[in-house]
CSV table of C-alpha atoms and ligand atoms in Angstrom, one decimal:
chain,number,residue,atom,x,y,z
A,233,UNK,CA,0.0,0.0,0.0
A,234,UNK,CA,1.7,3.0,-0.9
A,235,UNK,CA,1.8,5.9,1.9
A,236,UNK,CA,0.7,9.3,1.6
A,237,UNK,CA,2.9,12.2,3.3
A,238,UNK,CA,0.0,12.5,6.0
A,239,UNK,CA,0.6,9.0,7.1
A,240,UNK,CA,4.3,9.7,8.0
A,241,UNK,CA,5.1,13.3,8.2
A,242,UNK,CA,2.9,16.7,9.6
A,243,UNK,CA,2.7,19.3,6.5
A,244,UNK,CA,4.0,22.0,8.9
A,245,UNK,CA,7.5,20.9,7.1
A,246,UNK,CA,8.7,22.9,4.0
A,247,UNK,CA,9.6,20.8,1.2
A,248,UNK,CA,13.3,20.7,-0.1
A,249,UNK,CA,14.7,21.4,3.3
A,250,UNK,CA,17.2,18.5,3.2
A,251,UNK,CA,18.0,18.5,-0.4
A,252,UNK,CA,21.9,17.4,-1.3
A,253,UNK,CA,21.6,15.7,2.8
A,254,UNK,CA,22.4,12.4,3.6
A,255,UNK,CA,21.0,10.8,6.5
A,256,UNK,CA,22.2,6.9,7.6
A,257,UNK,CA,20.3,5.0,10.0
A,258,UNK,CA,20.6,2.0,11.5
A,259,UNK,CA,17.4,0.0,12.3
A,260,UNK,CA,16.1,1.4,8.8
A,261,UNK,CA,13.8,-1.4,8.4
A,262,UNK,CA,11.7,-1.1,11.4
A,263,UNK,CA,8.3,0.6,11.8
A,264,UNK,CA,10.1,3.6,13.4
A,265,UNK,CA,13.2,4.2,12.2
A,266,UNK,CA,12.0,3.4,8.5
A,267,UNK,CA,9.0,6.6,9.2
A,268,UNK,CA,12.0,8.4,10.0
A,269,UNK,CA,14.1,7.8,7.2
A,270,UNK,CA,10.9,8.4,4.6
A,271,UNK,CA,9.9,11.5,6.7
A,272,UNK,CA,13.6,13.0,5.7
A,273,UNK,CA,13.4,11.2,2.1
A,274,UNK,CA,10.7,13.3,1.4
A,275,UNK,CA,11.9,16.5,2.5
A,276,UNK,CA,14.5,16.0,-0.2
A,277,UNK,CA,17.7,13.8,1.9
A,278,UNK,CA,19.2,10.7,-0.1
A,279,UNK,CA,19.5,7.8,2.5
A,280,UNK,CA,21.3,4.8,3.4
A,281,UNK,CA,20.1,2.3,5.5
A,282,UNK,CA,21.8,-1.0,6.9
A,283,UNK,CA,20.1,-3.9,8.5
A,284,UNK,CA,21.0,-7.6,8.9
A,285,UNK,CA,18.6,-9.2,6.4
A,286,UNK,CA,19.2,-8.5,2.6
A,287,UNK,CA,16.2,-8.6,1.0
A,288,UNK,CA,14.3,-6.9,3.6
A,289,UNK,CA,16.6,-4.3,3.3
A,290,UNK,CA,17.0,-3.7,-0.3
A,291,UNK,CA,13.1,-3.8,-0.4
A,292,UNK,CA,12.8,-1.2,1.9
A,293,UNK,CA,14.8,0.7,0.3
A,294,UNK,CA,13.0,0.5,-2.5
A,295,UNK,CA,10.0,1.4,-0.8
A,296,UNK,CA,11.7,4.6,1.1
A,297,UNK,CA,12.8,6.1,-2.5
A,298,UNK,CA,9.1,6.7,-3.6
A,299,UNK,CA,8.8,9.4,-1.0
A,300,UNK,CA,10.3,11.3,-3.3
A,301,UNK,CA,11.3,11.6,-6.6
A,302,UNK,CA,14.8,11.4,-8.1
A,303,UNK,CA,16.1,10.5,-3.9
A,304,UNK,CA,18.4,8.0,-3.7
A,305,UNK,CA,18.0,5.5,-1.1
A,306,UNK,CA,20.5,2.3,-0.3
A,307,UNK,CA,20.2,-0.4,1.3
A,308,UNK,CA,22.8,-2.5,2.9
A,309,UNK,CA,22.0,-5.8,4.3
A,310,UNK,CA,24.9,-8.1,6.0
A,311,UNK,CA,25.1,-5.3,8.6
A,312,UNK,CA,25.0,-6.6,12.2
A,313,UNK,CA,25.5,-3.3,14.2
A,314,UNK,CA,27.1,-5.7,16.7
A,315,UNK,CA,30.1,-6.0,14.0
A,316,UNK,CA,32.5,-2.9,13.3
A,317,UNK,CA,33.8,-4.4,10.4
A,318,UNK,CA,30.7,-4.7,8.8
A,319,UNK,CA,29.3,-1.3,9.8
A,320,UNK,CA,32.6,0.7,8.8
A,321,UNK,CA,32.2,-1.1,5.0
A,322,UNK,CA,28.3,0.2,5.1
A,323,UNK,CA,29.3,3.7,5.7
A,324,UNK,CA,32.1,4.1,3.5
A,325,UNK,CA,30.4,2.8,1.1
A,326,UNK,CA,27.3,5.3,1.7
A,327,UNK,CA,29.8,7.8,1.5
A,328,UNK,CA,31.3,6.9,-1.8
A,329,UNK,CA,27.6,6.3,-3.9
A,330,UNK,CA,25.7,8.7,-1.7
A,331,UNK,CA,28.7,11.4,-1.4
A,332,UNK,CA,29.1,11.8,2.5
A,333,UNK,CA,27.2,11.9,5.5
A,334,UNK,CA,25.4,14.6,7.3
A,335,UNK,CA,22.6,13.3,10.1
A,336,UNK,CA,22.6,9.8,11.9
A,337,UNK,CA,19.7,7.6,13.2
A,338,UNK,CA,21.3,5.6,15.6
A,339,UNK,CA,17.8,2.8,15.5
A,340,UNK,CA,19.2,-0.6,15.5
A,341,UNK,CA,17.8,-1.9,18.7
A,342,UNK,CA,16.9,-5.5,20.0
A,343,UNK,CA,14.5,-6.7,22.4
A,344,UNK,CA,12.3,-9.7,24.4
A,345,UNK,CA,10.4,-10.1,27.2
A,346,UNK,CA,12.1,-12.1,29.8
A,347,UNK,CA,12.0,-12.5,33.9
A,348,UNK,CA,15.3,-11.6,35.0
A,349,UNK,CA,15.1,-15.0,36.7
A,350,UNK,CA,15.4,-16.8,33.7
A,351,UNK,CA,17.3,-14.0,31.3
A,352,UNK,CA,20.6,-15.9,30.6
A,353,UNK,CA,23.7,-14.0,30.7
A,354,UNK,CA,23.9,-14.6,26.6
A,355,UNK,CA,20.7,-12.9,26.7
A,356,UNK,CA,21.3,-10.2,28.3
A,357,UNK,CA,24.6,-10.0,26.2
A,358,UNK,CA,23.0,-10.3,23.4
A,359,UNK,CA,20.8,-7.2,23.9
A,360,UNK,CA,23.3,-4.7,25.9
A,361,UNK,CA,25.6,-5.7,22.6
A,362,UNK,CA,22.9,-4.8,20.0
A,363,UNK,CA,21.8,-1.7,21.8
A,364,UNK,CA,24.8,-0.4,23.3
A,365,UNK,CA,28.1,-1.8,21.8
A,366,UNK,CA,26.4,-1.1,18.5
A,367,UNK,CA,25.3,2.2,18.8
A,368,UNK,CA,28.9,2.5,19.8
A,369,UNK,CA,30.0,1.0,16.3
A,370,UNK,CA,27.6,3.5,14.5
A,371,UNK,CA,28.7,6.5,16.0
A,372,UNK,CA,32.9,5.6,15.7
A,373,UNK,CA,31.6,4.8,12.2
A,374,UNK,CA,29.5,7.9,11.4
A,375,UNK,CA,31.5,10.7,13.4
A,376,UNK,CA,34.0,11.4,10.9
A,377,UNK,CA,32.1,12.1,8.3
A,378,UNK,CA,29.6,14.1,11.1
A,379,UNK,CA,32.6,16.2,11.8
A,380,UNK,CA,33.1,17.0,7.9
A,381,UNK,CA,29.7,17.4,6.8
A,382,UNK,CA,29.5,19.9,10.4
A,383,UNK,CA,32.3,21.7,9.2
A,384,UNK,CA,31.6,22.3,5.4
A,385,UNK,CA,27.7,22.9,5.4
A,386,UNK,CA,27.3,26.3,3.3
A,387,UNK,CA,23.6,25.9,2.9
A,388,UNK,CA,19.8,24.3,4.3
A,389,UNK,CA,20.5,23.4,7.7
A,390,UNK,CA,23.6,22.5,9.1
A,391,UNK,CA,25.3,19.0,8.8
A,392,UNK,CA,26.6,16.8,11.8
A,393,UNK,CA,23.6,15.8,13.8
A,394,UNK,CA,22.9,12.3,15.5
A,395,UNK,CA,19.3,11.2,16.9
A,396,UNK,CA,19.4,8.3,18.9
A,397,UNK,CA,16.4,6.0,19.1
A,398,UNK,CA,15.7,5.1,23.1
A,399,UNK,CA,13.0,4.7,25.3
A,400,UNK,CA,10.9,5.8,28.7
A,401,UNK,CA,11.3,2.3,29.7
A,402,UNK,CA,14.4,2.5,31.9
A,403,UNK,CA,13.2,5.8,33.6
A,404,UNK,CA,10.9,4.1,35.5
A,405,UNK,CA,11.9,0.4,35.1
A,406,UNK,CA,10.1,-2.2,33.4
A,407,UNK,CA,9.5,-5.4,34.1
A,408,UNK,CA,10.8,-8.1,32.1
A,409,UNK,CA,13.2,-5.7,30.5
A,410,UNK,CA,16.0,-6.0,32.9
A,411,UNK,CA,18.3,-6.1,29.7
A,412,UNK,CA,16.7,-3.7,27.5
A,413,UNK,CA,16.0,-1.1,30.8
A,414,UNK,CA,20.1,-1.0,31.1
A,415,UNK,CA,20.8,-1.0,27.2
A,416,UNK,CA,18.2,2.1,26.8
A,417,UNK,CA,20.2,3.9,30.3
A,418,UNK,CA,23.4,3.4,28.2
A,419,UNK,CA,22.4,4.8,25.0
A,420,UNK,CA,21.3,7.9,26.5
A,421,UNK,CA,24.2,8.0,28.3
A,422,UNK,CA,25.8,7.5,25.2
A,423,UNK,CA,24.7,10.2,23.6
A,424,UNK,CA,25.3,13.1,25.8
A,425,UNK,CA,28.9,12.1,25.9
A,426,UNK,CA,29.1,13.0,22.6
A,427,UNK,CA,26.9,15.9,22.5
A,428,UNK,CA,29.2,17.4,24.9
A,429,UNK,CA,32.8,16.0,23.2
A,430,UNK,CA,31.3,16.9,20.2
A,431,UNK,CA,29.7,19.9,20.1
A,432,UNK,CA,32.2,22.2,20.3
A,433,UNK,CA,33.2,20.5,16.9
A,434,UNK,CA,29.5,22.1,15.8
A,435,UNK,CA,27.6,18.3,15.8
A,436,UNK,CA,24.5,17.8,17.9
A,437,UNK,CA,23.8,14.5,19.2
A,438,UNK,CA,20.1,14.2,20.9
A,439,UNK,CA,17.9,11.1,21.8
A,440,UNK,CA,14.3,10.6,20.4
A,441,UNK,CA,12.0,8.4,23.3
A,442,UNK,CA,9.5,7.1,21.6
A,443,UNK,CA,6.4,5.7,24.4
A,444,UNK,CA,3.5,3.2,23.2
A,445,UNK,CA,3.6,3.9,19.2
A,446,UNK,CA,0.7,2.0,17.7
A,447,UNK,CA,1.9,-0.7,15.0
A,448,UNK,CA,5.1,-1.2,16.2
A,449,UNK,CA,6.6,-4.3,16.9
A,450,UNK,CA,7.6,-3.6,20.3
A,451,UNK,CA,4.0,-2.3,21.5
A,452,UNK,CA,1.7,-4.5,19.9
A,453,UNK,CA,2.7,-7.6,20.8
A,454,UNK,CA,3.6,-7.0,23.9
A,455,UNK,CA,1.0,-8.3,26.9
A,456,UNK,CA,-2.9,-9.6,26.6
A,457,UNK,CA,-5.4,-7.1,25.1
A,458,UNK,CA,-7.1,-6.0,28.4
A,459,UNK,CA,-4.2,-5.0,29.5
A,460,UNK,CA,-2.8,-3.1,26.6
A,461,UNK,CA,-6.5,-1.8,27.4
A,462,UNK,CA,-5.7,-0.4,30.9
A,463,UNK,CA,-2.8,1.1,29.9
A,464,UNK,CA,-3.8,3.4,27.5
A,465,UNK,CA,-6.1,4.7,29.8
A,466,UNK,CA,-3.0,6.2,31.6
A,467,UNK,CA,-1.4,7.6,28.5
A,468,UNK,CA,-2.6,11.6,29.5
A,469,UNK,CA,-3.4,11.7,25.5
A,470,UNK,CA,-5.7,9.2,25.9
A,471,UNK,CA,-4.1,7.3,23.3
A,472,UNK,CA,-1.2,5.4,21.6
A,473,UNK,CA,1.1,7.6,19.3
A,474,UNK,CA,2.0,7.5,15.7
A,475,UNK,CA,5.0,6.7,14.1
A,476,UNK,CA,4.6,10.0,11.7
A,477,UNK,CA,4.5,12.1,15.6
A,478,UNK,CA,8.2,10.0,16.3
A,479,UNK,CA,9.6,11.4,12.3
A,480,UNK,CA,8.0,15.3,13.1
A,481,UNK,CA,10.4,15.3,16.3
A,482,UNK,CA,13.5,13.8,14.1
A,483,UNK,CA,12.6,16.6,11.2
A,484,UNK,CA,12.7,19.0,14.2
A,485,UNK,CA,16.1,17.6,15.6
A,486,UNK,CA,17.8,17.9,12.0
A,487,UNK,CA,16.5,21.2,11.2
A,488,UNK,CA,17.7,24.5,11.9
A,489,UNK,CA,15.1,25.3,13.9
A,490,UNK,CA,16.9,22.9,16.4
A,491,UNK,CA,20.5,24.1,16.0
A,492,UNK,CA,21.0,25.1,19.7
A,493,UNK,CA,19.4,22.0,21.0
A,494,UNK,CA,22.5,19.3,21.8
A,495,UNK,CA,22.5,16.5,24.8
A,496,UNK,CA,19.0,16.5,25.1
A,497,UNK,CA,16.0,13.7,25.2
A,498,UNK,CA,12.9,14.6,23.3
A,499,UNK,CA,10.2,12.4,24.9
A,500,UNK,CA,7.7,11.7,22.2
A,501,UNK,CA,5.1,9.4,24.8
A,502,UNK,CA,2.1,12.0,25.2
A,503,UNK,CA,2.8,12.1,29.1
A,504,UNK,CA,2.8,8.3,29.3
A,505,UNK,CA,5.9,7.9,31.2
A,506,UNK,CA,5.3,10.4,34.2
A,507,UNK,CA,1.9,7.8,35.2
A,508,UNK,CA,4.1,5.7,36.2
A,509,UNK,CA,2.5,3.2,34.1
A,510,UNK,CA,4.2,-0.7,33.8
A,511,UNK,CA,5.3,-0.4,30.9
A,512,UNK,CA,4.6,-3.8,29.7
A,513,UNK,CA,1.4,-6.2,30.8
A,514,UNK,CA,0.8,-4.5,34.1
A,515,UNK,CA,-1.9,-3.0,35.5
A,516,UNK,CA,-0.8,0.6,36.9
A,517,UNK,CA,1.5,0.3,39.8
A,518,UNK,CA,0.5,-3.3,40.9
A,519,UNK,CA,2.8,-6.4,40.3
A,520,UNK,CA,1.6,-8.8,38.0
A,521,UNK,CA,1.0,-12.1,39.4
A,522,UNK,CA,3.6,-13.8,37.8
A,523,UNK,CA,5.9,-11.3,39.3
A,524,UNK,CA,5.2,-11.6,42.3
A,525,UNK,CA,4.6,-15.9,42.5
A,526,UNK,CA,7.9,-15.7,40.8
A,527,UNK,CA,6.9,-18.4,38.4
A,528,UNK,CA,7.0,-18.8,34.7
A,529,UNK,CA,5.5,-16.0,32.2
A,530,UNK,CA,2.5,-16.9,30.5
A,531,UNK,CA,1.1,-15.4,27.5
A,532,UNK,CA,3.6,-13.1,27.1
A,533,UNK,CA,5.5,-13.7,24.0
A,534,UNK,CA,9.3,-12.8,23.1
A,535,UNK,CA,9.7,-10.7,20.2
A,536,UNK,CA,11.8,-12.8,17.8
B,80,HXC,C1,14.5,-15.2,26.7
B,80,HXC,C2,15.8,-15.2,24.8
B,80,HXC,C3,14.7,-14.8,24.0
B,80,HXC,C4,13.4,-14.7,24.7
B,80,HXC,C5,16.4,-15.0,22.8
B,80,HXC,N1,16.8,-15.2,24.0
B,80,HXC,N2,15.1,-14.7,22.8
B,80,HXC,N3,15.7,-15.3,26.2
B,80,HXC,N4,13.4,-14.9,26.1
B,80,HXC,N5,12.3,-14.4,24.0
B,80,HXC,C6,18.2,-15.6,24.4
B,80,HXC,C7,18.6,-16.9,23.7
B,80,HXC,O1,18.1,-18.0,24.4
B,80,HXC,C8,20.1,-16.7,23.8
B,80,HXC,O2,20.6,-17.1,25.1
B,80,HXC,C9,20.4,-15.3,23.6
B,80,HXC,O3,19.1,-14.6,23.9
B,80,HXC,C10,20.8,-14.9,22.2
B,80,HXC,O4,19.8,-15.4,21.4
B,80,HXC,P1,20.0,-15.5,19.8
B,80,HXC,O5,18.8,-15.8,19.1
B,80,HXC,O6,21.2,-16.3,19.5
B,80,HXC,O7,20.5,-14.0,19.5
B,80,HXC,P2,20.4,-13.1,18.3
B,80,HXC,O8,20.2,-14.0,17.0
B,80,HXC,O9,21.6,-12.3,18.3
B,80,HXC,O10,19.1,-12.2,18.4
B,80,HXC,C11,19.1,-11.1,19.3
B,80,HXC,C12,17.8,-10.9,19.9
B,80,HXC,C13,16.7,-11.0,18.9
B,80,HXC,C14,17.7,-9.6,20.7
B,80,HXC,C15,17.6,-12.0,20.9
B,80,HXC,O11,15.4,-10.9,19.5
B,80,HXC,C16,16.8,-10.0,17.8
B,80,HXC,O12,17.7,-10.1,17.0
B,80,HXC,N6,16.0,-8.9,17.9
B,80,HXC,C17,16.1,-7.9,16.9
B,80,HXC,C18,14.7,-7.4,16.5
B,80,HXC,C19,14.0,-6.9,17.7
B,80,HXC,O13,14.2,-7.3,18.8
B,80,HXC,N7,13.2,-5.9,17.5
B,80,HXC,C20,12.5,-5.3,18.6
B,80,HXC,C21,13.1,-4.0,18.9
B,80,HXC,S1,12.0,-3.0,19.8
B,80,HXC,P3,21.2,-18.5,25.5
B,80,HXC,O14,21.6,-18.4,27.0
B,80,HXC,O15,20.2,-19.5,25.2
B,80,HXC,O16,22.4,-18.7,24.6
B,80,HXC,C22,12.9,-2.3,21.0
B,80,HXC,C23,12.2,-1.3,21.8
B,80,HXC,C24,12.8,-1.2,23.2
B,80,HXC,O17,14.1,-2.6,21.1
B,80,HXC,C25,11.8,-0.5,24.1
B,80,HXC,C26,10.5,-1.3,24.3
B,80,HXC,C27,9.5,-0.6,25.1
C-alpha cells in the first residue's frame, strides 16, 4: 500500500529542506526508524540504511525512495550493528555512492520479554551488545564524516547531527526488560557524551524516546489485550502515538530550527511515562501475578 505524506510526516514541514543531505540509519527497516528515514526522504535527503537481512533491506529501500522523486536510497544488508567491520564497510560505502554523510539515526535496537530469573547472561549479552556496543560501532563509524559534513555545510541546515532512538522504559523500570532497561540507560548516556565532546566541533547529538507507538513491533505484541487496554487509559493523551508524531520530532532535531538543542532527550510518549504506568502487561502500579509468584511468564510472548 503505498503511503501518503499524512501517514508519516505533519505538513508544517517545507519541502526541499534537506535537499543534497544524507541521512544513515541503523534499524532502517523497522516501523520507526524506517517513518524516519521516509519522513527526511521526502523532505529531499538521499539515504542509506543497513540492517541484517538482505532482501528486507533492499526492499525497503526501494520502498523509502518513492517518498520522493529522483532520492536515492540504499540499502545494505549483512550489517549486524554488533560487528565494526561490517558497519565501517556500510558507511564508506554510503559515503562513496551517496557522497558523505550529514545526520545519523542511531535505531538498531533488539529486544524480548524475559523475567530476569530466567534471562541468561547470553541474553542479556546479546541485547546490551545490540543496543549499546552497536550504537557505539555506529557513532565511531559515522563521526568522521559528522565532523566533515559539520564543518563544510554552506547551505539548508547545518550538517553533523545524530538522533538516537531510546525509550521511557528505563526511567521508571520495566518489568521483564531488565536487559533492555540498562541497554536504553546506556544509550542515552551514550549520547550526551558525545553531544558534549562533540559539540564544540558544531555536531548535535540528541535522543528521540518514543512511548506506546501503535503498529510497532515492540507495543503491539507486547501483553494480553485488556491490559494493553488499561494502559492506554493512563497515556494523559488518551491514546497510543503514531509513528509519523516520532519522524516530526526527528525533522525538528535535523533542522535549523533545532541548531541550539544538543544532549538533550525529546520524549515523544504523550505524558505516558510520568503515570508511572508498567510499561509492559501490568496494570498501573501493581505487580503482575507472575511477578510476584515468581513463576513462569505466561502469554507473554518474546519478540523474535
Ligand atoms: C529469553 C531469549 C529470548 C526470549 C532470545 N533469547 N530470545 N531469552 N526470552 N524471548 C536468548 C537466547 O536463548 C540466547 O541465550 C540469547 O538470547 C541470544 O539469542 P540469539 O537468538 O542467539 O540472539 P540473536 O540472534 O543475536 O538475536 C538477538 C535478539 C533477537 C535480541 C535475541 O530478539 C533480535 O535479533 N532482535 C532484533 C529485533 C528486535 O528485537 N526488534 C524489537 C526491537 S524493539 P542463551 O543463553 O540460550 O544462549 C525495541 C524497543 C525497546 O528494542 C523498548 C521497548 C518498550
Amino acid at each position: 500500500m503505498a503511503l501518503e505524506r499524512s501517514d508519516y510526516l505533519s505538513d508544517v514541514w517545507r519541502e526541499g529542506i534537506f535537499n543534497d543531505k544524507v541521512v544513515f540509519c541503523t534499524g532502517g527497516n523497522g516501523t520507526i526508524c524506517s517513518a524516519q528515514v521516509r519522513a527526511m526522504v521526502h523532505l529531499g535527503a538521499n539515504a542509506c540504511i543497513v540492517g541484517r537481512n538482505v532482501d528486507k533491506t533492499e526492499s525497503m529501500a526501494k520502498s523509502l525512495m518513492t517518498a520522493r522523486q529522483g532520492s536515492e536510497v540504499l540499502g545494505i544488508g549483512s550489517v549486524d550493528v554488533r560487528n565494526a567491520e561490517s558497519l565501517n564497510q556500510a558507511v564508506e560505502r554510503c559515503v562513496k555512492e551517496l557522497g558523505g554523510i550529514d545526520f545519523c539515526i542511531v535505531g538498531a535496537a533488539g529486544n524480548f520479554l524475559s523475567p530476569l530469573s530466567q534471562l541468561s547472561a547470553n541474553a542479556f549479552k546479546s541485547v546490551i551488545d545490540i543496543d549499546v556496543l552497536g550504537s557505539y560501532n555506529t557513532v565511531k563509524a559515522v563521526l568522521p564524516h559528522l565532523v566533515k559534513s559539520a564543518s563544510t555545510s554552506t547551505s539548508g541546515p547545518g550538517g553533523g547531527r545524530l538522533v538516537f532512538v531510546s525509550a521511557t522504559i528505563h526511567y521508571t523500570g520495566a518489568p521483564l526488560q531488565t536487559h533492555a532497561v540498562v541497554a536504553k540507560a546506556g544509550v542515552d548516556a551514550l549520547s550526551a557524551n558525545v553531544a558534549i565532546e562533540y559539540g564544540p566541533r558544531g555536531l548535535t547529538s540528541n535522543v528521540i524516546a518514543p512511548g506506546p507507538i501503535a503498529g510497532t513491533e515492540g507495543m503491539e505484541r507486547l501483553g494480553r489485550s485488556e491490559d494493553r487496554e488499561a494502559n492506554m487509559k493512563r497515556i494523559p493523551a488518551g491514546r497510543w502515538g503514531t509513528v509519523k508524531e516520532v519522524a516530526d520530532a526527528t525533522v525538528w532535531l535535523f533542522s535549523d530550527a533545532a541548531n541550539f538543542v544538543n544532549g538533550s532527550v525529546v520524549v515523544v510518549d504523550g505524558g505516558a511515562w510520568r503515570t508511572n504506568r508498567m510499561a509492559t502487561g501490568g496494570k498501573g502500579m501493581e505487580y503482575p501475578d507472575f511477578l510476584l509468584g515468581g513463576g513462569r511468564v505466561e502469554g507473554v510472548k518474546g519478540l523474535k
